[in-house]
């Protein structure tokens, strides 16, 4: 069985976010805790994610949201711990290159477009304020990910009111089962 490593995005994930539900309600999920959620530097976040994966006694499935998806893509380009990853669920990948992307992040643009070295699923919403549908499709194609369009769900965050989001965890289970 693989552990689930939750990879939040900018500003972390609040109490009503699906990642927080998973962390509270499941014993197999743990969150990557970044030092700076407001003005993150890519190098710091990559190092923290790398330490979290390296420190797991089990293989992992990454469950990333928003800027966390860009983090996973950057991290995958240089980590020595890729063999521990069974897959990645990449939910609502923010377009860090969009002019409307919030200010304050350092080093996340341009978005990496190299194929990921592990199985992945990109989950997109048709009305996400942080990524246009065409860009989400481009990311999924470039990363070699299966694309799941959940329809109009906003940024697939707390405001989307998904609670435990069992459909999302079903995708995690799909990645866990893949060999």
PDB file of C-alpha atoms in Angstrom:
ATOM      1  CA  UNK A   1       0.000   0.000   0.000  1.00  0.00           C
ATOM      2  CA  UNK A   2       1.270   3.474  -0.835  1.00  0.00           C
ATOM      3  CA  UNK A   3       1.032   6.442   1.501  1.00  0.00           C
ATOM      4  CA  UNK A   4      -0.743   9.541   0.204  1.00  0.00           C
ATOM      5  CA  UNK A   5       1.371  12.688   0.349  1.00  0.00           C
ATOM      6  CA  UNK A   6      -0.834  15.783   0.177  1.00  0.00           C
ATOM      7  CA  UNK A   7       0.836  18.654  -1.683  1.00  0.00           C
ATOM      8  CA  UNK A   8      -1.115  21.897  -1.135  1.00  0.00           C
ATOM      9  CA  UNK A   9      -0.718  24.994  -3.220  1.00  0.00           C
ATOM     10  CA  UNK A  10      -0.372  28.687  -2.479  1.00  0.00           C
ATOM     11  CA  UNK A  11      -1.856  29.665   0.914  1.00  0.00           C
ATOM     12  CA  UNK A  12      -2.115  25.982   1.975  1.00  0.00           C
ATOM     13  CA  UNK A  13      -5.509  24.252   2.083  1.00  0.00           C
ATOM     14  CA  UNK A  14      -8.126  25.451   4.552  1.00  0.00           C
ATOM     15  CA  UNK A  15     -10.281  23.335   6.857  1.00  0.00           C
ATOM     16  CA  UNK A  16     -12.988  22.770   4.233  1.00  0.00           C
ATOM     17  CA  UNK A  17     -10.594  21.749   1.459  1.00  0.00           C
ATOM     18  CA  UNK A  18     -10.708  18.126   0.271  1.00  0.00           C
ATOM     19  CA  UNK A  19      -7.016  17.728   1.203  1.00  0.00           C
ATOM     20  CA  UNK A  20      -7.822  18.733   4.789  1.00  0.00           C
ATOM     21  CA  UNK A  21     -10.729  16.280   4.923  1.00  0.00           C
ATOM     22  CA  UNK A  22      -8.457  13.494   3.708  1.00  0.00           C
ATOM     23  CA  UNK A  23      -5.776  14.411   6.239  1.00  0.00           C
ATOM     24  CA  UNK A  24      -8.291  14.496   9.127  1.00  0.00           C
ATOM     25  CA  UNK A  25     -10.313  11.441   8.191  1.00  0.00           C
ATOM     26  CA  UNK A  26      -7.725   9.040   6.789  1.00  0.00           C
ATOM     27  CA  UNK A  27      -4.666   7.565   8.495  1.00  0.00           C
ATOM     28  CA  UNK A  28      -2.834   7.043   5.190  1.00  0.00           C
ATOM     29  CA  UNK A  29      -2.646  10.742   4.215  1.00  0.00           C
ATOM     30  CA  UNK A  30      -0.082  13.274   5.384  1.00  0.00           C
ATOM     31  CA  UNK A  31       0.453  16.858   4.309  1.00  0.00           C
ATOM     32  CA  UNK A  32       3.702  18.411   3.138  1.00  0.00           C
ATOM     33  CA  UNK A  33       4.204  21.398   5.434  1.00  0.00           C
ATOM     34  CA  UNK A  34       5.933  24.287   3.722  1.00  0.00           C
ATOM     35  CA  UNK A  35       7.607  27.077   5.703  1.00  0.00           C
ATOM     36  CA  UNK A  36       6.159  29.907   3.605  1.00  0.00           C
ATOM     37  CA  UNK A  37       2.619  29.540   2.226  1.00  0.00           C
ATOM     38  CA  UNK A  38       2.265  33.209   1.236  1.00  0.00           C
ATOM     39  CA  UNK A  39       5.407  33.977  -0.808  1.00  0.00           C
ATOM     40  CA  UNK A  40       6.893  30.599  -1.722  1.00  0.00           C
ATOM     41  CA  UNK A  41      10.220  30.079  -3.427  1.00  0.00           C
ATOM     42  CA  UNK A  42      10.360  27.077  -5.727  1.00  0.00           C
ATOM     43  CA  UNK A  43      13.723  25.879  -4.421  1.00  0.00           C
ATOM     44  CA  UNK A  44      12.434  25.805  -0.829  1.00  0.00           C
ATOM     45  CA  UNK A  45       9.209  24.009  -1.742  1.00  0.00           C
ATOM     46  CA  UNK A  46      11.072  21.462  -3.911  1.00  0.00           C
ATOM     47  CA  UNK A  47      13.458  20.679  -1.032  1.00  0.00           C
ATOM     48  CA  UNK A  48      10.552  20.221   1.396  1.00  0.00           C
ATOM     49  CA  UNK A  49       8.691  17.908  -0.991  1.00  0.00           C
ATOM     50  CA  UNK A  50      11.871  15.946  -1.639  1.00  0.00           C
ATOM     51  CA  UNK A  51      12.402  15.455   2.105  1.00  0.00           C
ATOM     52  CA  UNK A  52       8.793  14.324   2.565  1.00  0.00           C
ATOM     53  CA  UNK A  53       9.063  11.694  -0.173  1.00  0.00           C
ATOM     54  CA  UNK A  54      12.519  10.553   0.978  1.00  0.00           C
ATOM     55  CA  UNK A  55      11.276  10.273   4.560  1.00  0.00           C
ATOM     56  CA  UNK A  56       8.361   7.987   3.724  1.00  0.00           C
ATOM     57  CA  UNK A  57       8.851   4.369   4.711  1.00  0.00           C
ATOM     58  CA  UNK A  58       6.287   3.415   2.063  1.00  0.00           C
ATOM     59  CA  UNK A  59       5.922   4.138  -1.641  1.00  0.00           C
ATOM     60  CA  UNK A  60       3.843   7.280  -2.182  1.00  0.00           C
ATOM     61  CA  UNK A  61       1.052   8.682  -4.293  1.00  0.00           C
ATOM     62  CA  UNK A  62       1.227  12.456  -4.508  1.00  0.00           C
ATOM     63  CA  UNK A  63      -2.105  14.311  -4.287  1.00  0.00           C
ATOM     64  CA  UNK A  64      -1.337  17.871  -5.365  1.00  0.00           C
ATOM     65  CA  UNK A  65      -3.562  20.911  -5.732  1.00  0.00           C
ATOM     66  CA  UNK A  66      -3.068  24.191  -7.592  1.00  0.00           C
ATOM     67  CA  UNK A  67       0.527  25.461  -7.241  1.00  0.00           C
ATOM     68  CA  UNK A  68       1.313  22.052  -5.754  1.00  0.00           C
ATOM     69  CA  UNK A  69       0.917  20.621  -9.271  1.00  0.00           C
ATOM     70  CA  UNK A  70       3.610  22.955 -10.620  1.00  0.00           C
ATOM     71  CA  UNK A  71       5.735  21.972  -7.628  1.00  0.00           C
ATOM     72  CA  UNK A  72       5.395  18.266  -8.455  1.00  0.00           C
ATOM     73  CA  UNK A  73       6.316  18.920 -12.098  1.00  0.00           C
ATOM     74  CA  UNK A  74       9.417  20.913 -11.080  1.00  0.00           C
ATOM     75  CA  UNK A  75      10.389  18.355  -8.414  1.00  0.00           C
ATOM     76  CA  UNK A  76      10.053  15.436 -10.868  1.00  0.00           C
ATOM     77  CA  UNK A  77      12.713  17.015 -13.062  1.00  0.00           C
ATOM     78  CA  UNK A  78      15.501  16.544 -10.552  1.00  0.00           C
ATOM     79  CA  UNK A  79      14.694  14.374  -7.537  1.00  0.00           C
ATOM     80  CA  UNK A  80      16.683  11.267  -6.653  1.00  0.00           C
ATOM     81  CA  UNK A  81      13.588   9.782  -4.995  1.00  0.00           C
ATOM     82  CA  UNK A  82      11.347   9.310  -8.030  1.00  0.00           C
ATOM     83  CA  UNK A  83      11.347   5.511  -7.636  1.00  0.00           C
ATOM     84  CA  UNK A  84       9.240   5.923  -4.474  1.00  0.00           C
ATOM     85  CA  UNK A  85       6.386   7.557  -6.418  1.00  0.00           C
ATOM     86  CA  UNK A  86       3.609   5.262  -7.649  1.00  0.00           C
ATOM     87  CA  UNK A  87       1.667   8.126  -9.191  1.00  0.00           C
ATOM     88  CA  UNK A  88       0.397  11.679  -8.858  1.00  0.00           C
ATOM     89  CA  UNK A  89      -3.086  13.123  -8.732  1.00  0.00           C
ATOM     90  CA  UNK A  90      -2.708  16.683 -10.048  1.00  0.00           C
ATOM     91  CA  UNK A  91      -5.856  18.661  -9.234  1.00  0.00           C
ATOM     92  CA  UNK A  92      -6.553  22.105 -10.700  1.00  0.00           C
ATOM     93  CA  UNK A  93      -3.002  22.874 -11.860  1.00  0.00           C
ATOM     94  CA  UNK A  94      -2.613  26.647 -11.641  1.00  0.00           C
ATOM     95  CA  UNK A  95      -1.201  28.346 -14.695  1.00  0.00           C
ATOM     96  CA  UNK A  96       1.803  30.086 -13.151  1.00  0.00           C
ATOM     97  CA  UNK A  97       2.448  31.841 -16.471  1.00  0.00           C
ATOM     98  CA  UNK A  98      -0.971  33.514 -16.700  1.00  0.00           C
ATOM     99  CA  UNK A  99      -0.977  37.307 -16.200  1.00  0.00           C
ATOM    100  CA  UNK A 100      -3.816  36.851 -13.693  1.00  0.00           C
ATOM    101  CA  UNK A 101      -1.835  34.446 -11.483  1.00  0.00           C
ATOM    102  CA  UNK A 102      -1.410  35.869  -7.957  1.00  0.00           C
ATOM    103  CA  UNK A 103       1.841  37.680  -7.257  1.00  0.00           C
ATOM    104  CA  UNK A 104       4.303  36.516  -4.643  1.00  0.00           C
ATOM    105  CA  UNK A 105       5.676  33.221  -5.920  1.00  0.00           C
ATOM    106  CA  UNK A 106       9.296  32.908  -7.023  1.00  0.00           C
ATOM    107  CA  UNK A 107      10.699  30.472  -9.570  1.00  0.00           C
ATOM    108  CA  UNK A 108       7.603  28.450 -10.505  1.00  0.00           C
ATOM    109  CA  UNK A 109       7.329  29.894 -14.028  1.00  0.00           C
ATOM    110  CA  UNK A 110       7.677  28.699 -16.656  1.00  0.00           C
ATOM    111  CA  UNK A 111       5.503  25.658 -16.081  1.00  0.00           C
ATOM    112  CA  UNK A 112       7.539  22.486 -16.723  1.00  0.00           C
ATOM    113  CA  UNK A 113       6.180  20.590 -19.719  1.00  0.00           C
ATOM    114  CA  UNK A 114       8.345  17.461 -19.576  1.00  0.00           C
ATOM    115  CA  UNK A 115       6.665  14.063 -19.377  1.00  0.00           C
ATOM    116  CA  UNK A 116       6.423  12.932 -15.768  1.00  0.00           C
ATOM    117  CA  UNK A 117       8.383   9.784 -14.892  1.00  0.00           C
ATOM    118  CA  UNK A 118       5.392   8.216 -13.101  1.00  0.00           C
ATOM    119  CA  UNK A 119       1.684   7.690 -13.765  1.00  0.00           C
ATOM    120  CA  UNK A 120      -0.451  10.749 -13.317  1.00  0.00           C
ATOM    121  CA  UNK A 121      -3.990  12.031 -13.565  1.00  0.00           C
ATOM    122  CA  UNK A 122      -4.817  15.710 -14.095  1.00  0.00           C
ATOM    123  CA  UNK A 123      -8.216  16.803 -12.780  1.00  0.00           C
ATOM    124  CA  UNK A 124      -9.566  20.016 -14.273  1.00  0.00           C
ATOM    125  CA  UNK A 125     -12.674  22.128 -13.890  1.00  0.00           C
ATOM    126  CA  UNK A 126     -14.282  23.899 -16.818  1.00  0.00           C
ATOM    127  CA  UNK A 127     -14.563  27.174 -14.875  1.00  0.00           C
ATOM    128  CA  UNK A 128     -11.306  27.284 -12.885  1.00  0.00           C
ATOM    129  CA  UNK A 129     -10.204  30.864 -12.290  1.00  0.00           C
ATOM    130  CA  UNK A 130      -6.513  29.898 -12.188  1.00  0.00           C
ATOM    131  CA  UNK A 131      -6.218  27.821 -15.364  1.00  0.00           C
ATOM    132  CA  UNK A 132      -8.030  27.979 -18.699  1.00  0.00           C
ATOM    133  CA  UNK A 133      -9.350  24.607 -19.896  1.00  0.00           C
ATOM    134  CA  UNK A 134      -7.001  24.650 -22.881  1.00  0.00           C
ATOM    135  CA  UNK A 135      -3.979  25.143 -20.646  1.00  0.00           C
ATOM    136  CA  UNK A 136      -5.068  22.346 -18.288  1.00  0.00           C
ATOM    137  CA  UNK A 137      -5.382  20.054 -21.313  1.00  0.00           C
ATOM    138  CA  UNK A 138      -1.912  21.134 -22.505  1.00  0.00           C
ATOM    139  CA  UNK A 139      -0.407  20.339 -19.087  1.00  0.00           C
ATOM    140  CA  UNK A 140      -2.048  16.905 -19.012  1.00  0.00           C
ATOM    141  CA  UNK A 141      -0.842  16.088 -22.511  1.00  0.00           C
ATOM    142  CA  UNK A 142       2.717  17.300 -21.872  1.00  0.00           C
ATOM    143  CA  UNK A 143       2.971  15.437 -18.565  1.00  0.00           C
ATOM    144  CA  UNK A 144       1.588  12.224 -20.089  1.00  0.00           C
ATOM    145  CA  UNK A 145      -1.362  12.373 -17.717  1.00  0.00           C
ATOM    146  CA  UNK A 146      -4.867  11.049 -18.089  1.00  0.00           C
ATOM    147  CA  UNK A 147      -7.251  14.024 -18.035  1.00  0.00           C
ATOM    148  CA  UNK A 148     -10.441  14.065 -15.973  1.00  0.00           C
ATOM    149  CA  UNK A 149     -12.806  17.017 -16.514  1.00  0.00           C
ATOM    150  CA  UNK A 150     -15.153  17.372 -13.528  1.00  0.00           C
ATOM    151  CA  UNK A 151     -17.234  20.118 -15.157  1.00  0.00           C
ATOM    152  CA  UNK A 152     -17.882  23.483 -13.482  1.00  0.00           C
ATOM    153  CA  UNK A 153     -16.371  23.096  -9.997  1.00  0.00           C
ATOM    154  CA  UNK A 154     -14.322  26.296  -9.757  1.00  0.00           C
ATOM    155  CA  UNK A 155     -10.768  25.803  -8.497  1.00  0.00           C
ATOM    156  CA  UNK A 156     -11.649  22.420  -6.947  1.00  0.00           C
ATOM    157  CA  UNK A 157     -10.918  23.838  -3.503  1.00  0.00           C
ATOM    158  CA  UNK A 158     -12.823  24.753  -0.323  1.00  0.00           C
ATOM    159  CA  UNK A 159     -15.236  26.964  -2.258  1.00  0.00           C
ATOM    160  CA  UNK A 160     -16.165  23.937  -4.376  1.00  0.00           C
ATOM    161  CA  UNK A 161     -17.653  22.290  -1.236  1.00  0.00           C
ATOM    162  CA  UNK A 162     -16.480  18.776  -2.121  1.00  0.00           C
ATOM    163  CA  UNK A 163     -16.038  17.561   1.460  1.00  0.00           C
ATOM    164  CA  UNK A 164     -14.269  14.176   1.464  1.00  0.00           C
ATOM    165  CA  UNK A 165     -14.474  14.154  -2.359  1.00  0.00           C
ATOM    166  CA  UNK A 166     -14.762  10.371  -2.769  1.00  0.00           C
ATOM    167  CA  UNK A 167     -14.445  10.639  -6.556  1.00  0.00           C
ATOM    168  CA  UNK A 168     -11.026  12.218  -6.100  1.00  0.00           C
ATOM    169  CA  UNK A 169      -9.901   9.559  -3.672  1.00  0.00           C
ATOM    170  CA  UNK A 170     -11.087   6.941  -6.148  1.00  0.00           C
ATOM    171  CA  UNK A 171      -8.486   8.353  -8.542  1.00  0.00           C
ATOM    172  CA  UNK A 172      -5.849   8.026  -5.816  1.00  0.00           C
ATOM    173  CA  UNK A 173      -6.864   4.383  -5.383  1.00  0.00           C
ATOM    174  CA  UNK A 174      -6.536   3.889  -9.141  1.00  0.00           C
ATOM    175  CA  UNK A 175      -2.957   5.181  -8.970  1.00  0.00           C
ATOM    176  CA  UNK A 176      -2.227   3.018  -5.931  1.00  0.00           C
ATOM    177  CA  UNK A 177      -3.425  -0.100  -7.738  1.00  0.00           C
ATOM    178  CA  UNK A 178      -1.330   0.520 -10.854  1.00  0.00           C
ATOM    179  CA  UNK A 179       1.873  -1.447 -11.062  1.00  0.00           C
TER     180      UNK A 179
END
